mmCIF file of C-alpha atoms and ligand atoms in Angstrom:
data_model
loop_
_atom_site.group_PDB
_atom_site.id
_atom_site.type_symbol
_atom_site.label_atom_id
_atom_site.label_comp_id
_atom_site.label_asym_id
_atom_site.label_seq_id
_atom_site.Cartn_x
_atom_site.Cartn_y
_atom_site.Cartn_z
ATOM 1 C CA MET A 1 -23.939 -33.660 -16.051
ATOM 2 C CA SER A 2 -20.470 -33.904 -14.612
ATOM 3 C CA LYS A 3 -17.585 -34.469 -16.998
ATOM 4 C CA ARG A 4 -14.313 -36.187 -16.262
ATOM 5 C CA ILE A 5 -11.317 -34.047 -17.198
ATOM 6 C CA THR A 6 -8.536 -36.179 -15.754
ATOM 7 C CA ASP A 7 -8.458 -39.108 -13.342
ATOM 8 C CA ASN A 8 -8.638 -36.690 -10.418
ATOM 9 C CA ILE A 9 -10.511 -33.682 -11.792
ATOM 10 C CA THR A 10 -14.201 -33.591 -12.667
ATOM 11 C CA TRP A 11 -15.946 -30.606 -14.248
ATOM 12 C CA MET A 12 -19.095 -29.723 -12.325
ATOM 13 C CA GLY A 13 -19.960 -26.490 -14.130
ATOM 14 C CA LYS A 14 -22.874 -25.229 -16.157
ATOM 15 C CA VAL A 15 -22.824 -24.448 -19.876
ATOM 16 C CA ASP A 16 -25.058 -21.444 -20.511
ATOM 17 C CA TRP A 17 -25.961 -21.565 -24.187
ATOM 18 C CA GLU A 18 -28.612 -18.871 -23.779
ATOM 19 C CA LEU A 19 -26.435 -16.151 -22.290
ATOM 20 C CA THR A 20 -26.282 -13.148 -24.633
ATOM 21 C CA MET A 21 -25.328 -10.386 -22.187
ATOM 22 C CA PHE A 22 -23.148 -10.378 -19.094
ATOM 23 C CA HIS A 23 -22.517 -7.840 -16.348
ATOM 24 C CA GLY A 24 -26.017 -6.488 -16.891
ATOM 25 C CA ASN A 25 -25.875 -4.976 -20.352
ATOM 26 C CA GLU A 26 -22.135 -4.219 -20.322
ATOM 27 C CA LEU A 27 -20.747 -7.212 -22.172
ATOM 28 C CA SER A 28 -22.174 -9.140 -25.100
ATOM 29 C CA THR A 29 -21.691 -12.911 -25.034
ATOM 30 C CA LYS A 30 -22.756 -13.936 -28.504
ATOM 31 C CA ARG A 31 -21.427 -17.458 -28.098
ATOM 32 C CA GLY A 32 -22.900 -18.008 -24.640
ATOM 33 C CA SER A 33 -20.637 -18.937 -21.763
ATOM 34 C CA SER A 34 -20.004 -21.506 -19.068
ATOM 35 C CA TYR A 35 -19.460 -21.290 -15.328
ATOM 36 C CA ASN A 36 -16.770 -23.838 -14.629
ATOM 37 C CA SER A 37 -16.595 -25.522 -11.255
ATOM 38 C CA TYR A 38 -14.078 -28.274 -10.651
ATOM 39 C CA LEU A 39 -14.052 -31.166 -8.208
ATOM 40 C CA LEU A 40 -10.487 -32.162 -7.385
ATOM 41 C CA ARG A 41 -9.947 -35.511 -5.728
ATOM 42 C CA GLY A 42 -6.413 -35.263 -4.413
ATOM 43 C CA GLY A 43 -4.433 -37.979 -2.634
ATOM 44 C CA LYS A 44 -6.691 -37.965 0.425
ATOM 45 C CA LYS A 45 -8.724 -34.776 0.256
ATOM 46 C CA THR A 46 -11.492 -33.652 -2.054
ATOM 47 C CA VAL A 47 -11.765 -29.989 -2.944
ATOM 48 C CA LEU A 48 -14.422 -28.078 -4.866
ATOM 49 C CA LEU A 49 -13.090 -25.083 -6.777
ATOM 50 C CA ASP A 50 -15.701 -22.351 -7.388
ATOM 51 C CA THR A 51 -19.420 -22.815 -7.971
ATOM 52 C CA VAL A 52 -21.806 -21.472 -10.654
ATOM 53 C CA TRP A 53 -24.128 -18.501 -11.224
ATOM 54 C CA GLY A 54 -27.120 -18.202 -8.885
ATOM 55 C CA PRO A 55 -29.920 -19.167 -11.307
ATOM 56 C CA TYR A 56 -28.303 -22.580 -11.636
ATOM 57 C CA ASP A 57 -27.628 -23.148 -7.914
ATOM 58 C CA ARG A 58 -30.137 -25.970 -7.320
ATOM 59 C CA GLU A 59 -29.196 -27.758 -10.503
ATOM 60 C CA PHE A 60 -25.551 -27.464 -9.486
ATOM 61 C CA VAL A 61 -25.997 -28.831 -5.968
ATOM 62 C CA SER A 62 -28.212 -31.626 -7.220
ATOM 63 C CA ARG A 63 -25.614 -32.695 -9.801
ATOM 64 C CA LEU A 64 -22.878 -32.423 -7.210
ATOM 65 C CA LYS A 65 -24.821 -34.806 -4.948
ATOM 66 C CA GLN A 66 -24.998 -37.309 -7.781
ATOM 67 C CA GLU A 67 -21.233 -37.087 -8.156
ATOM 68 C CA ILE A 68 -20.212 -37.243 -4.495
ATOM 69 C CA PRO A 69 -21.828 -37.323 -1.040
ATOM 70 C CA LEU A 70 -21.494 -33.655 -0.084
ATOM 71 C CA ASP A 71 -19.993 -34.464 3.326
ATOM 72 C CA GLN A 72 -17.020 -35.953 1.494
ATOM 73 C CA ILE A 73 -16.027 -32.505 0.234
ATOM 74 C CA ASP A 74 -13.222 -31.455 2.566
ATOM 75 C CA ALA A 75 -12.829 -27.894 1.379
ATOM 76 C CA ILE A 76 -14.312 -25.321 -0.974
ATOM 77 C CA VAL A 77 -11.899 -23.000 -2.749
ATOM 78 C CA MET A 78 -13.436 -19.729 -3.917
ATOM 79 C CA GLN A 79 -10.939 -18.145 -6.281
ATOM 80 C CA HIS A 80 -13.109 -15.118 -7.049
ATOM 81 C CA ASN A 81 -16.492 -14.196 -5.732
ATOM 82 C CA GLU A 82 -18.438 -12.326 -8.319
ATOM 83 C CA THR A 83 -21.869 -13.900 -8.410
ATOM 84 C CA ASP A 84 -21.277 -15.926 -11.570
ATOM 85 C CA HIS A 85 -18.907 -18.099 -9.498
ATOM 86 C CA SER A 86 -20.202 -17.732 -5.958
ATOM 87 C CA GLY A 87 -23.895 -17.773 -6.821
ATOM 88 C CA ALA A 88 -24.494 -21.350 -5.669
ATOM 89 C CA LEU A 89 -22.729 -20.966 -2.321
ATOM 90 C CA VAL A 90 -25.862 -20.326 -0.253
ATOM 91 C CA GLU A 91 -27.564 -23.417 -1.635
ATOM 92 C CA LEU A 92 -24.423 -25.507 -1.153
ATOM 93 C CA MET A 93 -23.607 -24.253 2.339
ATOM 94 C CA ARG A 94 -27.140 -25.026 3.449
ATOM 95 C CA GLU A 95 -26.107 -28.678 3.029
ATOM 96 C CA ILE A 96 -22.551 -28.523 4.399
ATOM 97 C CA PRO A 97 -22.457 -25.386 6.575
ATOM 98 C CA ASP A 98 -19.190 -26.141 8.368
ATOM 99 C CA THR A 99 -17.057 -26.942 5.336
ATOM 100 C CA PRO A 100 -14.088 -24.566 5.215
ATOM 101 C CA ILE A 101 -14.080 -21.991 2.424
ATOM 102 C CA TYR A 102 -10.555 -21.136 1.309
ATOM 103 C CA CYS A 103 -10.282 -17.670 -0.231
ATOM 104 C CA THR A 104 -8.275 -14.472 0.011
ATOM 105 C CA ALA A 105 -9.106 -11.955 2.737
ATOM 106 C CA LYS A 106 -10.696 -9.786 0.052
ATOM 107 C CA GLY A 107 -12.632 -12.837 -1.088
ATOM 108 C CA GLU A 108 -14.080 -13.296 2.382
ATOM 109 C CA ALA A 109 -15.104 -9.634 2.488
ATOM 110 C CA ILE A 110 -16.799 -9.949 -0.896
ATOM 111 C CA ILE A 111 -18.634 -13.155 0.065
ATOM 112 C CA ARG A 112 -19.793 -11.536 3.289
ATOM 113 C CA GLY A 113 -20.834 -8.444 1.369
ATOM 114 C CA HIS A 114 -22.881 -10.505 -1.054
ATOM 115 C CA TYR A 115 -24.443 -13.206 1.112
ATOM 116 C CA HIS A 116 -24.174 -11.888 4.696
ATOM 117 C CA ARG A 117 -23.358 -15.290 6.154
ATOM 118 C CA ASP A 118 -20.797 -16.277 8.773
ATOM 119 C CA TRP A 119 -19.250 -19.331 7.179
ATOM 120 C CA ASN A 120 -15.992 -21.086 8.070
ATOM 121 C CA PHE A 121 -13.563 -18.912 6.114
ATOM 122 C CA VAL A 122 -9.877 -19.741 5.803
ATOM 123 C CA ASN A 123 -7.909 -16.814 4.365
ATOM 124 C CA VAL A 124 -5.000 -17.713 2.129
ATOM 125 C CA LYS A 125 -2.120 -15.795 0.579
ATOM 126 C CA THR A 126 0.360 -16.478 -2.188
ATOM 127 C CA GLY A 127 2.408 -19.552 -1.373
ATOM 128 C CA ASP A 128 -0.066 -21.019 1.119
ATOM 129 C CA VAL A 129 -0.581 -24.694 0.502
ATOM 130 C CA LEU A 130 -3.526 -27.000 1.002
ATOM 131 C CA GLU A 131 -2.164 -30.490 1.558
ATOM 132 C CA LEU A 132 -4.244 -32.958 -0.393
ATOM 133 C CA GLY A 133 -2.545 -36.061 1.014
ATOM 134 C CA GLY A 134 -0.464 -38.594 -0.838
ATOM 135 C CA GLY A 135 2.191 -35.904 -1.344
ATOM 136 C CA GLU A 136 -0.094 -33.763 -3.517
ATOM 137 C CA THR A 137 -0.757 -30.092 -2.927
ATOM 138 C CA LEU A 138 -2.886 -27.193 -4.049
ATOM 139 C CA THR A 139 -0.900 -23.939 -3.877
ATOM 140 C CA PHE A 140 -2.615 -20.553 -3.877
ATOM 141 C CA ILE A 141 -1.412 -17.560 -5.862
ATOM 142 C CA GLU A 142 -3.105 -14.238 -5.162
ATOM 143 C CA ALA A 143 -3.850 -12.353 -8.380
ATOM 144 C CA PRO A 144 -5.493 -9.093 -7.312
ATOM 145 C CA MET A 145 -7.116 -7.133 -10.149
ATOM 146 C CA CYS A 146 -6.817 -10.044 -12.541
ATOM 147 C CA HIS A 147 -9.707 -9.105 -12.471
ATOM 148 C CA TRP A 148 -11.266 -8.281 -9.062
ATOM 149 C CA PRO A 149 -9.348 -7.549 -5.837
ATOM 150 C CA ASP A 150 -10.138 -11.017 -4.484
ATOM 151 C CA THR A 151 -8.963 -12.992 -7.503
ATOM 152 C CA MET A 152 -6.523 -15.836 -6.987
ATOM 153 C CA PHE A 153 -5.204 -18.802 -8.946
ATOM 154 C CA SER A 154 -4.685 -22.312 -7.552
ATOM 155 C CA TYR A 155 -2.000 -24.709 -8.723
ATOM 156 C CA TYR A 156 -2.408 -28.479 -8.390
ATOM 157 C CA ASP A 157 0.909 -30.303 -8.614
ATOM 158 C CA GLY A 158 -0.574 -33.673 -9.569
ATOM 159 C CA GLU A 159 -1.318 -34.975 -13.080
ATOM 160 C CA GLY A 160 1.418 -33.007 -14.783
ATOM 161 C CA GLY A 161 0.441 -29.712 -13.148
ATOM 162 C CA VAL A 162 -2.913 -27.964 -13.434
ATOM 163 C CA LEU A 163 -3.456 -24.217 -13.084
ATOM 164 C CA PHE A 164 -6.963 -23.219 -12.029
ATOM 165 C CA SER A 165 -7.047 -19.614 -13.190
ATOM 166 C CA ASN A 166 -10.628 -18.484 -12.598
ATOM 167 C CA ASP A 167 -11.503 -15.610 -14.978
ATOM 168 C CA GLY A 168 -7.904 -15.367 -16.206
ATOM 169 C CA PHE A 169 -7.430 -17.078 -19.590
ATOM 170 C CA GLY A 170 -11.206 -17.518 -19.836
ATOM 171 C CA GLN A 171 -13.601 -16.966 -22.699
ATOM 172 C CA HIS A 172 -17.338 -16.484 -22.857
ATOM 173 C CA TYR A 173 -17.800 -19.529 -25.029
ATOM 174 C CA ALA A 174 -20.451 -22.216 -24.652
ATOM 175 C CA SER A 175 -19.358 -25.643 -25.788
ATOM 176 C CA GLU A 176 -20.284 -29.224 -25.066
ATOM 177 C CA SER A 177 -16.613 -30.004 -25.589
ATOM 178 C CA LEU A 178 -14.454 -28.962 -22.687
ATOM 179 C CA PHE A 179 -11.073 -28.633 -24.367
ATOM 180 C CA ASN A 180 -9.525 -26.083 -26.715
ATOM 181 C CA ASP A 181 -8.436 -28.811 -29.127
ATOM 182 C CA GLU A 182 -12.044 -29.902 -29.654
ATOM 183 C CA VAL A 183 -13.437 -26.547 -30.814
ATOM 184 C CA PRO A 184 -12.518 -24.121 -33.636
ATOM 185 C CA ALA A 185 -9.343 -22.326 -32.550
ATOM 186 C CA CYS A 186 -10.273 -19.037 -34.240
ATOM 187 C CA GLU A 187 -13.567 -18.834 -32.308
ATOM 188 C CA VAL A 188 -11.944 -19.501 -28.952
ATOM 189 C CA LEU A 189 -9.065 -17.108 -29.571
ATOM 190 C CA TYR A 190 -11.441 -14.337 -30.646
ATOM 191 C CA GLU A 191 -13.554 -14.833 -27.516
ATOM 192 C CA ALA A 192 -10.438 -14.931 -25.324
ATOM 193 C CA GLU A 193 -9.234 -11.670 -26.888
ATOM 194 C CA LYS A 194 -12.653 -10.035 -26.558
ATOM 195 C CA TYR A 195 -12.694 -11.186 -22.939
ATOM 196 C CA TYR A 196 -9.250 -9.701 -22.319
ATOM 197 C CA ALA A 197 -10.041 -6.421 -24.088
ATOM 198 C CA ASN A 198 -13.365 -5.873 -22.354
ATOM 199 C CA ILE A 199 -12.710 -7.282 -18.894
ATOM 200 C CA LEU A 200 -9.000 -7.235 -18.179
ATOM 201 C CA ASN A 201 -7.362 -4.544 -20.277
ATOM 202 C CA THR A 202 -8.039 -1.839 -17.696
ATOM 203 C CA TYR A 203 -5.836 -3.765 -15.270
ATOM 204 C CA SER A 204 -3.105 -4.720 -17.746
ATOM 205 C CA PRO A 205 -0.166 -3.598 -15.543
ATOM 206 C CA MET A 206 -1.299 -5.962 -12.773
ATOM 207 C CA VAL A 207 -2.095 -8.735 -15.245
ATOM 208 C CA ALA A 208 1.346 -8.435 -16.869
ATOM 209 C CA ARG A 209 3.101 -8.575 -13.484
ATOM 210 C CA LYS A 210 1.135 -11.604 -12.349
ATOM 211 C CA VAL A 211 1.513 -13.562 -15.579
ATOM 212 C CA LYS A 212 5.272 -12.922 -15.567
ATOM 213 C CA GLU A 213 5.402 -14.038 -11.931
ATOM 214 C CA VAL A 214 3.616 -17.288 -12.804
ATOM 215 C CA VAL A 215 5.893 -17.864 -15.808
ATOM 216 C CA ALA A 216 8.945 -17.332 -13.579
ATOM 217 C CA MET A 217 7.699 -20.080 -11.243
ATOM 218 C CA ASN A 218 8.435 -22.470 -14.098
ATOM 219 C CA LEU A 219 5.623 -24.771 -13.084
ATOM 220 C CA PRO A 220 4.936 -27.954 -15.021
ATOM 221 C CA LEU A 221 1.650 -27.353 -16.806
ATOM 222 C CA SER A 222 -0.566 -29.911 -18.521
ATOM 223 C CA LEU A 223 -3.827 -27.943 -18.260
ATOM 224 C CA ILE A 224 -5.058 -24.417 -17.620
ATOM 225 C CA CYS A 225 -8.606 -24.562 -16.274
ATOM 226 C CA PRO A 226 -10.394 -21.178 -16.386
ATOM 227 C CA SER A 227 -13.807 -20.482 -14.936
ATOM 228 C CA HIS A 228 -15.397 -19.634 -18.293
ATOM 229 C CA GLY A 229 -15.144 -21.437 -21.616
ATOM 230 C CA VAL A 230 -12.873 -24.246 -22.634
ATOM 231 C CA ILE A 231 -9.852 -25.690 -20.859
ATOM 232 C CA TRP A 232 -6.467 -25.063 -22.448
ATOM 233 C CA ARG A 233 -5.141 -28.587 -23.034
ATOM 234 C CA ASP A 234 -3.449 -28.366 -26.420
ATOM 235 C CA ASN A 235 -0.368 -26.165 -25.959
ATOM 236 C CA PRO A 236 -1.751 -24.561 -22.779
ATOM 237 C CA THR A 237 0.997 -21.958 -22.627
ATOM 238 C CA GLN A 238 -0.271 -20.410 -25.875
ATOM 239 C CA ILE A 239 -2.805 -18.410 -23.874
ATOM 240 C CA ILE A 240 -0.103 -17.293 -21.437
ATOM 241 C CA GLU A 241 1.908 -15.995 -24.389
ATOM 242 C CA LYS A 242 -1.176 -14.165 -25.664
ATOM 243 C CA TYR A 243 -1.703 -12.572 -22.253
ATOM 244 C CA LEU A 244 1.898 -11.382 -22.213
ATOM 245 C CA GLN A 245 1.275 -9.690 -25.579
ATOM 246 C CA TRP A 246 -2.195 -8.351 -24.782
ATOM 247 C CA SER A 247 -1.097 -6.845 -21.470
ATOM 248 C CA ASP A 248 1.784 -4.945 -23.069
ATOM 249 C CA ALA A 249 0.096 -2.027 -24.903
ATOM 250 C CA TYR A 250 -1.094 -4.457 -27.554
ATOM 251 C CA GLN A 251 -1.553 -3.383 -31.139
ATOM 252 C CA GLU A 252 -1.549 -4.815 -34.621
ATOM 253 C CA ASP A 253 -1.245 -3.070 -37.973
ATOM 254 C CA CYS A 254 -4.927 -2.117 -37.774
ATOM 255 C CA ILE A 255 -6.823 1.150 -37.791
ATOM 256 C CA THR A 256 -10.431 1.320 -36.676
ATOM 257 C CA ILE A 257 -12.821 4.038 -37.784
ATOM 258 C CA VAL A 258 -15.797 4.303 -35.432
ATOM 259 C CA TYR A 259 -18.552 6.677 -36.425
ATOM 260 C CA ASP A 260 -22.183 7.548 -36.070
ATOM 261 C CA THR A 261 -24.240 9.308 -38.695
ATOM 262 C CA MET A 262 -27.641 11.008 -38.990
ATOM 263 C CA TRP A 263 -28.061 11.571 -42.754
ATOM 264 C CA ASN A 264 -24.951 9.749 -44.038
ATOM 265 C CA SER A 265 -22.593 12.731 -44.234
ATOM 266 C CA THR A 266 -20.307 11.430 -41.487
ATOM 267 C CA ARG A 267 -20.513 7.926 -43.010
ATOM 268 C CA LEU A 268 -19.356 9.292 -46.358
ATOM 269 C CA MET A 269 -16.491 11.005 -44.573
ATOM 270 C CA ALA A 270 -15.560 7.740 -42.796
ATOM 271 C CA GLU A 271 -15.463 5.840 -46.072
ATOM 272 C CA ALA A 272 -13.406 8.528 -47.795
ATOM 273 C CA ILE A 273 -10.906 8.630 -44.912
ATOM 274 C CA ALA A 274 -10.651 4.829 -45.132
ATOM 275 C CA ARG A 275 -9.815 5.068 -48.847
ATOM 276 C CA GLY A 276 -7.015 7.465 -48.003
ATOM 277 C CA LEU A 277 -5.675 5.196 -45.272
ATOM 278 C CA ARG A 278 -5.677 2.200 -47.592
ATOM 279 C CA GLU A 279 -3.971 4.116 -50.374
ATOM 280 C CA ALA A 280 -1.235 5.351 -48.084
ATOM 281 C CA SER A 281 -0.716 2.003 -46.342
ATOM 282 C CA PRO A 282 -2.101 -1.011 -48.253
ATOM 283 C CA PRO A 283 -1.004 -3.649 -45.680
ATOM 284 C CA THR A 284 -2.903 -1.944 -42.867
ATOM 285 C CA THR A 285 -6.228 -3.507 -41.923
ATOM 286 C CA VAL A 286 -8.859 -0.774 -41.862
ATOM 287 C CA LYS A 287 -12.287 -1.356 -40.337
ATOM 288 C CA ILE A 288 -15.261 1.012 -40.438
ATOM 289 C CA LEU A 289 -17.811 0.444 -37.698
ATOM 290 C CA ASN A 290 -21.063 2.264 -37.085
ATOM 291 C CA ALA A 291 -21.247 2.699 -33.318
ATOM 292 C CA ALA A 292 -25.041 2.829 -33.365
ATOM 293 C CA LYS A 293 -25.349 -0.463 -35.242
ATOM 294 C CA GLU A 294 -22.380 -2.625 -34.280
ATOM 295 C CA ASP A 295 -21.944 -4.433 -31.001
ATOM 296 C CA LYS A 296 -20.130 -2.119 -28.589
ATOM 297 C CA ASN A 297 -17.875 -4.858 -27.213
ATOM 298 C CA ASP A 298 -16.809 -5.965 -30.688
ATOM 299 C CA ILE A 299 -16.003 -2.311 -31.466
ATOM 300 C CA LEU A 300 -13.890 -2.071 -28.316
ATOM 301 C CA THR A 301 -12.143 -5.321 -29.249
ATOM 302 C CA GLU A 302 -11.248 -3.820 -32.645
ATOM 303 C CA MET A 303 -10.007 -0.678 -30.920
ATOM 304 C CA PHE A 304 -7.954 -2.856 -28.560
ATOM 305 C CA ARG A 305 -6.064 -4.440 -31.461
ATOM 306 C CA SER A 306 -5.674 -1.198 -33.415
ATOM 307 C CA LYS A 307 -2.658 1.065 -33.443
ATOM 308 C CA ALA A 308 -4.898 4.060 -34.112
ATOM 309 C CA VAL A 309 -8.566 4.996 -34.122
ATOM 310 C CA LEU A 310 -10.600 7.677 -35.834
ATOM 311 C CA VAL A 311 -13.846 8.592 -34.151
ATOM 312 C CA GLY A 312 -16.550 10.482 -36.027
ATOM 313 C CA SER A 313 -19.911 11.999 -35.255
ATOM 314 C CA PRO A 314 -22.120 14.710 -36.608
ATOM 315 C CA THR A 315 -22.576 17.633 -34.245
ATOM 316 C CA ILE A 316 -25.885 17.260 -32.442
ATOM 317 C CA ASN A 317 -27.223 19.491 -29.668
ATOM 318 C CA TYR A 318 -23.790 21.139 -29.254
ATOM 319 C CA GLY A 319 -22.215 17.722 -28.727
ATOM 320 C CA TYR A 320 -21.877 14.312 -30.346
ATOM 321 C CA SER A 321 -24.108 11.296 -30.679
ATOM 322 C CA TYR A 322 -25.313 8.993 -27.916
ATOM 323 C CA ALA A 323 -23.592 5.954 -29.461
ATOM 324 C CA ILE A 324 -20.252 7.740 -29.795
ATOM 325 C CA ALA A 325 -20.540 9.013 -26.213
ATOM 326 C CA GLY A 326 -20.894 5.395 -25.047
ATOM 327 C CA ILE A 327 -17.862 4.211 -26.995
ATOM 328 C CA LEU A 328 -15.732 7.119 -25.765
ATOM 329 C CA GLU A 329 -16.737 6.441 -22.166
ATOM 330 C CA MET A 330 -15.929 2.751 -22.477
ATOM 331 C CA ALA A 331 -12.602 3.462 -24.189
ATOM 332 C CA LYS A 332 -11.657 5.833 -21.388
ATOM 333 C CA GLY A 333 -12.314 3.124 -18.809
ATOM 334 C CA PHE A 334 -10.244 0.591 -20.717
ATOM 335 C CA ARG A 335 -7.092 2.733 -20.310
ATOM 336 C CA PHE A 336 -5.591 1.922 -23.683
ATOM 337 C CA LYS A 337 -1.883 2.688 -24.029
ATOM 338 C CA LYS A 338 0.176 3.974 -26.959
ATOM 339 C CA LYS A 339 -2.701 4.367 -29.372
ATOM 340 C CA LYS A 340 -3.023 7.337 -31.686
ATOM 341 C CA ALA A 341 -6.299 8.952 -32.583
ATOM 342 C CA SER A 342 -8.197 11.694 -34.298
ATOM 343 C CA ALA A 343 -11.773 12.862 -34.790
ATOM 344 C CA PHE A 344 -14.003 13.804 -37.694
ATOM 345 C CA GLY A 345 -17.594 14.678 -38.441
ATOM 346 C CA SER A 346 -20.127 16.700 -40.368
ATOM 347 C CA TYR A 347 -21.981 19.688 -39.042
ATOM 348 C CA GLY A 348 -24.572 22.287 -39.970
ATOM 349 C CA TRP A 349 -23.957 25.242 -37.675
ATOM 350 C CA SER A 350 -22.160 25.117 -34.313
ATOM 351 C CA GLY A 351 -19.900 22.140 -35.282
ATOM 352 C CA GLU A 352 -18.129 21.387 -32.010
ATOM 353 C CA ALA A 353 -18.355 17.567 -32.100
ATOM 354 C CA VAL A 354 -14.879 17.049 -33.577
ATOM 355 C CA LYS A 355 -13.193 19.189 -30.946
ATOM 356 C CA LEU A 356 -15.153 17.566 -28.117
ATOM 357 C CA ILE A 357 -14.434 14.028 -29.348
ATOM 358 C CA GLY A 358 -10.752 14.889 -29.592
ATOM 359 C CA ALA A 359 -10.749 16.112 -25.990
ATOM 360 C CA GLU A 360 -12.454 12.904 -24.827
ATOM 361 C CA LEU A 361 -9.958 10.777 -26.718
ATOM 362 C CA GLN A 362 -7.112 12.636 -25.052
ATOM 363 C CA ALA A 363 -8.755 12.205 -21.659
ATOM 364 C CA GLY A 364 -8.907 8.473 -22.445
ATOM 365 C CA GLY A 365 -5.154 8.283 -22.966
ATOM 366 C CA PHE A 366 -5.075 8.376 -26.760
ATOM 367 C CA GLU A 367 -2.442 10.536 -28.410
ATOM 368 C CA LEU A 368 -4.312 13.002 -30.606
ATOM 369 C CA VAL A 369 -2.359 13.423 -33.856
ATOM 370 C CA ASP A 370 -4.083 16.618 -35.035
ATOM 371 C CA GLU A 371 -7.247 18.689 -34.782
ATOM 372 C CA GLY A 372 -9.272 16.306 -37.014
ATOM 373 C CA ILE A 373 -11.466 17.136 -39.984
ATOM 374 C CA ARG A 374 -14.981 18.607 -40.316
ATOM 375 C CA THR A 375 -17.365 18.946 -43.248
ATOM 376 C CA LEU A 376 -20.181 21.497 -43.480
ATOM 377 C CA TRP A 377 -23.504 19.875 -44.454
ATOM 378 C CA VAL A 378 -23.255 17.079 -47.037
ATOM 379 C CA PRO A 379 -19.741 16.429 -48.358
ATOM 380 C CA ASP A 380 -19.380 17.143 -52.077
ATOM 381 C CA GLU A 381 -16.664 15.697 -54.265
ATOM 382 C CA LYS A 382 -14.136 18.235 -53.090
ATOM 383 C CA ALA A 383 -14.905 17.578 -49.426
ATOM 384 C CA LEU A 384 -14.561 13.836 -49.971
ATOM 385 C CA GLU A 385 -11.211 14.356 -51.656
ATOM 386 C CA ALA A 386 -10.173 16.365 -48.607
ATOM 387 C CA CYS A 387 -11.188 13.410 -46.423
ATOM 388 C CA GLU A 388 -9.128 11.031 -48.565
ATOM 389 C CA GLU A 389 -6.152 13.355 -48.286
ATOM 390 C CA TYR A 390 -6.757 13.518 -44.551
ATOM 391 C CA GLY A 391 -6.628 9.713 -44.391
ATOM 392 C CA LYS A 392 -3.305 9.720 -46.247
ATOM 393 C CA SER A 393 -1.844 12.375 -43.962
ATOM 394 C CA PHE A 394 -3.070 10.461 -40.881
ATOM 395 C CA ILE A 395 -0.877 7.506 -41.861
ATOM 396 C CA GLY A 396 2.109 9.840 -42.019
ATOM 397 C CA LYS A 397 1.478 10.874 -38.421
ATOM 398 C CA LEU A 398 1.574 7.376 -36.928
HETATM 399 FE FE1 LIG B 1 -15.601 -11.801 -12.387
HETATM 400 FE FE2 LIG B 1 -16.461 -14.643 -14.120
HETATM 401 O O1 LIG B 1 -16.526 -13.377 -12.778
#
């Protein structure tokens, strides 16, 4: 079903309530998602911005036909061409093969690389304008690495100003309501932050530059329409302000302890360290997350908002656990900035996990505050006291 957003803009997307994982198994989407496609009827021209994921291509084209005769679509704008947005192109272009596809040069290369078709591409750059007639325009703004090289935004100057931002400012959030003021704010903000942490944080320098560039344009803005989740209608610039914060080495007064455990020794250490942290700094939010049990993307989101992390694992096979290895690898890819860290863990004989975790944290850009703490076999009362003291001393090193 299409949904009217404004007089001139109709949502043609697909709400995917069933989606639980995205990017293969890389990203959990516990609240589903949506693939937002927008039909913009400008003064004299009609433009379709983005499509939907491939499994919904026929449904999409069929609904589009109910909304408008396809030959009345003057142009297709592909702002980013990962398959969740370009997946219905083949089905659509079968019907209107000569319709121009406006995209960046990188966008054309990505479409060609995915679908191997020779469509009518029109490459656009920042500042290029698609005249919509009646004095209205759609202006393109390249936004490379926010989040793929082909990404661009499109700004419609009608109806108070509408920024189509593709993945930027999006959330994996399924909702029958289309607007941020019609859904619980805390849910949408958490999903937007999780989205930023897990998808965009790696490219924060480029994101920060682009968002500042858009802010400096001083564009009137009544709506921000991302390609996933709800549209920012109530106070749309709130998400721009969040992006400015999130892209600038973001941290709150939080410390996250991530651990894995075989027979509970490392868990007992984690809990004792947490007691020490709390005692030394009561206002600090401390979270203890078992990497083998908690969702990896929620763990990374907690790490994203933390000023420091402690990572613990028992020594196993001269290394550390599978779950901790995954978290360390993801954290390295996220390129966190200005976060402090340390390692801990129990051991029986060789005991190198703490040292190896510390090295991985350093390789991931964390500032290691010390050599960490180890416990031989099961921690007794004295060992747990040492962990508490370690937690207190950790606060002093931040
Ligand atoms: Fe990078 Fe929503 O696709």
